[in-house]
Coordinates of C-alpha atoms in Angstrom, one line a residue:
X1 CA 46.0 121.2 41.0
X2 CA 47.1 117.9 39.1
X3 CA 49.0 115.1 40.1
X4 CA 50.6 112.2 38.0
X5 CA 49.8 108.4 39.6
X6 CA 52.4 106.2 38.5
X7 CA 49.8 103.4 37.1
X8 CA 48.6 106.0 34.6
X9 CA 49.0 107.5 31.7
X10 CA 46.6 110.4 32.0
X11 CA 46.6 113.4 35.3
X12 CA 44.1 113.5 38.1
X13 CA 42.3 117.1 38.9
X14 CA 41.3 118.0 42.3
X15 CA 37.5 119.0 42.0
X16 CA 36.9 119.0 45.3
X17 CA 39.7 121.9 45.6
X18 CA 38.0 124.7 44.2
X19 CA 36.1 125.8 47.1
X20 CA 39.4 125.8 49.0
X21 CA 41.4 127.6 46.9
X22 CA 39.1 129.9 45.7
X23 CA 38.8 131.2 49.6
X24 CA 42.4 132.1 49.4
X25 CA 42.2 133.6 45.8
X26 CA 39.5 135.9 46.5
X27 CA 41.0 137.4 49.6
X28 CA 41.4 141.1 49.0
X29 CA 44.9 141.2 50.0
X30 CA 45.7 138.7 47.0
X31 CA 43.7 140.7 44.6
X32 CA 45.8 143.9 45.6
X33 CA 49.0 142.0 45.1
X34 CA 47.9 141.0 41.4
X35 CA 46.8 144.6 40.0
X36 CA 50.8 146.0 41.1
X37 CA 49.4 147.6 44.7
X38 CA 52.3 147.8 47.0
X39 CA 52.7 145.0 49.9
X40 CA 54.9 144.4 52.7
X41 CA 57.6 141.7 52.4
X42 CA 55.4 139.7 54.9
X43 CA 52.8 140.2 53.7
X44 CA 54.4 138.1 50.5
X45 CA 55.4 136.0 52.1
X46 CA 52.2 134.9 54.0
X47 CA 50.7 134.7 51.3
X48 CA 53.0 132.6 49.6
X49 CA 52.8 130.0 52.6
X50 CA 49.3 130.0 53.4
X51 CA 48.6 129.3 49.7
X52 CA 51.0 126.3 49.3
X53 CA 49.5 124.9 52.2
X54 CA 46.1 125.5 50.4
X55 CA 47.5 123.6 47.6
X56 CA 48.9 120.5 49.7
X57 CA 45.6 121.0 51.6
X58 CA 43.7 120.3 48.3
X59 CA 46.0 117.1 47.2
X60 CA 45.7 115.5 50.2
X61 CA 41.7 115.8 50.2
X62 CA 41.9 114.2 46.4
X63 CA 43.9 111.4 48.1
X64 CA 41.6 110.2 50.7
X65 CA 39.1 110.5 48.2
X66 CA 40.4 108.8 45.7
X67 CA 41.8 106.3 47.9
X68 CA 45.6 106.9 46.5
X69 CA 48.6 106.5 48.6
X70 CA 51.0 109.7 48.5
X71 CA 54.2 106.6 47.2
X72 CA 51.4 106.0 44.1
X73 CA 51.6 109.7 42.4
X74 CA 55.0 110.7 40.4
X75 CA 54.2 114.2 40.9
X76 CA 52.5 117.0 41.6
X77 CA 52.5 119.9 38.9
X78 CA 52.0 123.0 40.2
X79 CA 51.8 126.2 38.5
X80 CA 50.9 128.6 41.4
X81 CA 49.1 132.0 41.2
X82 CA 50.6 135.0 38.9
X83 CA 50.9 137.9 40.8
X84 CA 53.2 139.7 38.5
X85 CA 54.1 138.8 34.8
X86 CA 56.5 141.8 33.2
X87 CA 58.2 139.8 30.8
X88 CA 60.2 143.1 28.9
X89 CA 62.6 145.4 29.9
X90 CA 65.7 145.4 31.7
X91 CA 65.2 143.1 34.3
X92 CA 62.5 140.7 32.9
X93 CA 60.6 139.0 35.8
X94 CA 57.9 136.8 36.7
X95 CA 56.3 135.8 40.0
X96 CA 54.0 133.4 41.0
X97 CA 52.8 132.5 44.4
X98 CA 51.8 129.4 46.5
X99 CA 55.3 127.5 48.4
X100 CA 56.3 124.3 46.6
X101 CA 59.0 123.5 49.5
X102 CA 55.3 123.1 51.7
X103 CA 53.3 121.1 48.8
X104 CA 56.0 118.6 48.9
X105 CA 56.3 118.6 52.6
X106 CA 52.6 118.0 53.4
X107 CA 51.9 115.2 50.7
X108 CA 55.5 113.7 50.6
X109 CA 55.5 114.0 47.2
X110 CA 57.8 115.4 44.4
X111 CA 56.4 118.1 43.3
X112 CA 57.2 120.5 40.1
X113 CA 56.6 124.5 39.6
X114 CA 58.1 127.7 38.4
X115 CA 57.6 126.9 35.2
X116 CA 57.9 130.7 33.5
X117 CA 61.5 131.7 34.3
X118 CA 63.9 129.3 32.9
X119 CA 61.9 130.5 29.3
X120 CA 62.3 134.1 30.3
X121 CA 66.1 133.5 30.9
X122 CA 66.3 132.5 27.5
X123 CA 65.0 135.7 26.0
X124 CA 61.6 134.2 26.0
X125 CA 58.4 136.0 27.2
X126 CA 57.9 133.2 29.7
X127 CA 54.3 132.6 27.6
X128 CA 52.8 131.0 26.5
X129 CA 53.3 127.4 26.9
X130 CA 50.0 125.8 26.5
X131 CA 50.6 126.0 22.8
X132 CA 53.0 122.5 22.8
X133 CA 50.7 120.3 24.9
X134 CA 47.8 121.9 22.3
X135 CA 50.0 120.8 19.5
X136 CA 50.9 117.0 21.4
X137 CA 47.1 116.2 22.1
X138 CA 45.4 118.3 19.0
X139 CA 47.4 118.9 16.1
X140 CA 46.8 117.0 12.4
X141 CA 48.9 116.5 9.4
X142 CA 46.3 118.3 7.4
X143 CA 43.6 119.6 8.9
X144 CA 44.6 123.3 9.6
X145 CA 43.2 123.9 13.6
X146 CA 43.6 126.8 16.4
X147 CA 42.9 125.7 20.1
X148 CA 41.0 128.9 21.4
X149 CA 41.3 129.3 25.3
X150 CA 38.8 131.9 26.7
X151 CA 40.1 132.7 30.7
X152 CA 40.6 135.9 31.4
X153 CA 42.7 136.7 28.4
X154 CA 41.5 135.0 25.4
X155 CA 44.7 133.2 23.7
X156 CA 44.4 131.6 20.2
X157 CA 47.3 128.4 19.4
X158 CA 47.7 128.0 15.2
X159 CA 48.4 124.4 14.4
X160 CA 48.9 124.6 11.0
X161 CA 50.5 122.0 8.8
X162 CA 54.0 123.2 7.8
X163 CA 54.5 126.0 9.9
X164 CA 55.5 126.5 13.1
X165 CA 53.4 126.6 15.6
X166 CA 52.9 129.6 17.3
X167 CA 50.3 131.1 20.5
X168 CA 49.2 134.8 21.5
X169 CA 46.4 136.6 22.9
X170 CA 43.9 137.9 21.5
X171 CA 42.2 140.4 23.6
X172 CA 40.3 140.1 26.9
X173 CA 38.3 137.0 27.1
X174 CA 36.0 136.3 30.2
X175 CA 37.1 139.3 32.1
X176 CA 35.2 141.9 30.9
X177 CA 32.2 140.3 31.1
X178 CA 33.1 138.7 34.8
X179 CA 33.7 142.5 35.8
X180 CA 30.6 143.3 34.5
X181 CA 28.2 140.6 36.1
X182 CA 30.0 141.3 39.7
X183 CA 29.2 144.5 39.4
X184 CA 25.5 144.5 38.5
X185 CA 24.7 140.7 39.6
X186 CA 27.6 140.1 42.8
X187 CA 28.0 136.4 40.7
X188 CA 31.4 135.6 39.9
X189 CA 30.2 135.0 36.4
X190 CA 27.2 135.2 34.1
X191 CA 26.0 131.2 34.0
X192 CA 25.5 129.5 30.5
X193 CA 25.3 133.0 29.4
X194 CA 21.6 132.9 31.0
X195 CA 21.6 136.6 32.2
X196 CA 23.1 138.2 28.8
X197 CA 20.6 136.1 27.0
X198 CA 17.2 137.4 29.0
X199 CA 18.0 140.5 27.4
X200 CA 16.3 142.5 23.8
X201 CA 19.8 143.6 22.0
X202 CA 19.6 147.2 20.6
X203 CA 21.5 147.2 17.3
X204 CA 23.0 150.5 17.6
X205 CA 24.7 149.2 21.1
X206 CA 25.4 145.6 19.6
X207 CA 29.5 146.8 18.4
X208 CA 30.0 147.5 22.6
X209 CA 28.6 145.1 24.4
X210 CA 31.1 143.1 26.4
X211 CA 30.9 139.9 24.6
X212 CA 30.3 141.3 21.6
X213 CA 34.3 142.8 22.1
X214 CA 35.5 139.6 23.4
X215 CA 34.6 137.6 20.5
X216 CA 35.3 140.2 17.6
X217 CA 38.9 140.4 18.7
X218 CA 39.1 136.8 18.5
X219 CA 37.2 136.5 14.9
X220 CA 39.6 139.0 13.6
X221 CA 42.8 137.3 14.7
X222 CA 41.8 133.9 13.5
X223 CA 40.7 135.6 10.3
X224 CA 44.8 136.9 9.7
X225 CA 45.8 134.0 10.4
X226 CA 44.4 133.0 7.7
X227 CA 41.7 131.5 9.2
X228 CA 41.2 127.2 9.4
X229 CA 38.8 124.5 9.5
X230 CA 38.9 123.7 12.9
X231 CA 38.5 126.1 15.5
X232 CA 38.5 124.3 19.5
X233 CA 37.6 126.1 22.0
X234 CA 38.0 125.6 25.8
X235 CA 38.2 127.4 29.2
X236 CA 35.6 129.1 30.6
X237 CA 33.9 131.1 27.7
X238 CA 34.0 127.5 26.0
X239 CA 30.6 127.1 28.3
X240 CA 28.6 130.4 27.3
X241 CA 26.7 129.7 24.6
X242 CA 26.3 133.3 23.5
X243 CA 29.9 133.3 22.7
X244 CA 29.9 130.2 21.3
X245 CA 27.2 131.1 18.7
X246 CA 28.8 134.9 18.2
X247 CA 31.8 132.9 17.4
X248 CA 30.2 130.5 14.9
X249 CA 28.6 133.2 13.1
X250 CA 31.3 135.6 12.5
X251 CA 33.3 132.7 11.6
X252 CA 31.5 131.4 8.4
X253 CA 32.8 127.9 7.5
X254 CA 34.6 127.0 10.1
X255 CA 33.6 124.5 12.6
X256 CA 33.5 126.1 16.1
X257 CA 33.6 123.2 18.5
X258 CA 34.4 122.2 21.9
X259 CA 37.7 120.2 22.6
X260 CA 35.5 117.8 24.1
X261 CA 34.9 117.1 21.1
X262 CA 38.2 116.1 19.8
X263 CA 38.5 114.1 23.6
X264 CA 40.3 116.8 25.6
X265 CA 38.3 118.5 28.5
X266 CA 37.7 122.2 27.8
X267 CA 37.3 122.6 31.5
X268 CA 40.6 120.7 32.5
X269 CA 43.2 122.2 29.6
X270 CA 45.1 124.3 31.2
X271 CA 45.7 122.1 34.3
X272 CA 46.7 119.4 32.0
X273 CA 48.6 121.1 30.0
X274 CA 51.1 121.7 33.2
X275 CA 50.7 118.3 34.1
X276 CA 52.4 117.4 30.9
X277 CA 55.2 119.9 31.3
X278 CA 55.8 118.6 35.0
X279 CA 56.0 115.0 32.9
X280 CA 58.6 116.5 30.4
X281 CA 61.1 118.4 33.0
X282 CA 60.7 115.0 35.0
X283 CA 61.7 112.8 31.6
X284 CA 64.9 115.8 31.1
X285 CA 62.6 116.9 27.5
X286 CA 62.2 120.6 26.8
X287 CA 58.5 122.0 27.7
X288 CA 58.8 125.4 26.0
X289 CA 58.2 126.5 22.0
X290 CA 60.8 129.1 21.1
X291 CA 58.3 130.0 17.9
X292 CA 55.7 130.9 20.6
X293 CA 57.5 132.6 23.5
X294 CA 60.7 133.7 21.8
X295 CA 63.3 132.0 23.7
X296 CA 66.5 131.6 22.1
X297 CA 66.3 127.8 22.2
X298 CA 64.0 124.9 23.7
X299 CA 64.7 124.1 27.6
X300 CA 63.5 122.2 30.2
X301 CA 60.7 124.1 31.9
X302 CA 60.5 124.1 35.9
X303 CA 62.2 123.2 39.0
X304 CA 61.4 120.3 41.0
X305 CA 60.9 120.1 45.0
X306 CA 61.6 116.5 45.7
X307 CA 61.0 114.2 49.1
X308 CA 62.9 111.8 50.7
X309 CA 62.6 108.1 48.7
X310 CA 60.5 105.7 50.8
X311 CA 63.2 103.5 51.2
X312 CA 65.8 105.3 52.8
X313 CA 63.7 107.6 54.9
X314 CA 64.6 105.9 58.6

């Protein structure tokens, strides 16, 4: 969850959120929803409420932390959870979860989401649109670079020089092995890469181990691609090393770095990457790539929820 204070130029992230949210996200009833189980209309719809008030619920804690008045912040960005993304056939569709009409209620402040449909209106797959706020923050005239974001997907962005910029995945990112380690550890997620590292590798089983898969798939898109000499990575396989070094030696002479590195939190991308579209519907400027999602022409991206203006509310 991000917000935009009007003094600043850069997004505030709600930290202290997480804990929140992930209550709500891990509910069973949520998880159903997401792998195409059936549910009741209500049932939708509860869930659709109780999250947005998890969201304002989250804002409103950053506030009183931070010590911001809700009249500071421009907006809120909000992308909401995916609980089904079928972007071909005849009726294209897309729905994520988590009521805007209560975010904006609760913090009485503008707030900004469904940011997938206008693109998919278009012709456009409705993703993904990380690659321009890659290309805004991390692009160079000459320096051929790919943003890597390992989530639960891993999805590559090519900012080469003189072409246009286009984003796909690349095979399954942190998923496999988050499956994995629930199963045999009942973590959400192997730690620094801590457990996968305590282990002897047996050669003959090296081509199937989990990570092993997850970053092969990546080496061999990025290899044709063409390859580059910059390869950032962020999200959360950006923080497990053994990744990181499977990356780096698959990848002979190309720097495999954090965006850290380059001044962009690996952590934060994504959040701040809808931020910045929030900030580009809000200035009437176009947030999608029609080279990356396929959309017949660049549009604005979202609608917005807003609140009464301080000065005529009575």
């Amino acid at each position: 969850m991000w917000y935009w204070q009007r003094s600043m130029s850069t997004p505030w992230r709600s930290r202290p959120a997480t804990a929140i949210l992930f209550r709500c996200l891990s509910n069973s009833k949520s998880w159903r929803m997401c792998q195409g189980q059936a549910v009741t209309l209500s049932r939708f719809g509860q869930l659709d409420t109780r999250l947005g008030i998890l969201f304002a619920e989250a804002v409103l804690s950053l506030l009183q932390q931070t010590g911001v008045a809700p009249h500071e912040v421009t907006a809120i960005a909000c992308h909401g959870q995916t609980v089904w993304h079928e972007p071909d056939g005849a009726a294209p569709c897309t729905l994520q979860i988590g009521d805007n009409n209560r975010i904006a209620a609760m913090t009485g402040i503008t707030t900004v989401g469904d940011f997938r449909r206008r693109d998919m209106a278009l012709g456009g797959q409705g993703a993904p649109l990380v690659p321009a706020f890659h290309h805004a923050l991390l692009a160079h005239p000459q320096e051929r670079r790919m943003v890597l974001n390992i989530g639960g997907i891993a999805n590559l962005s090519l900012l080469l020089p003189g072409q246009p910029i286009r984003g796909f995945n690349t095979g399954p990112g942190n998923m496999l092995l988050d499956a994995w380690t629930w199963r045999h550890r009942k973590a959400p997620y192997d730690q620094d890469g801590r457990w996968a590292r305590s282990g002897l590798v047996h050669q003959g089983l090296l081509q199937h181990l989990l990570a092993e898969l997850t970053v092969r798939t990546i080496a061999q898109q990025v290899l044709l691609c063409g390859g580059c000499e910059h390869l950032l990575v962020c999200g959360g396989g950006a923080r497990n090393p053994l990744v990181m070094n499977r990356l780096s030696a698959l990848l002979p002479g190309i720097e495999v770095s954090h965006t850290d590195k380059f001044g962009v939190s690996g952590d934060d991308m994504e959040a701040l990457a809808f931020a910045w579209l929030a900030f580009r519907t809000l200035s009437g400027l176009p947030g999608n790539l029609p080279s990356v999602t396929g959309a017949r022409e660049e549009t604005l991206l979202g609608a917005i929820y807003p609140v009464m203006p301080v000065a005529v509310k009575l």
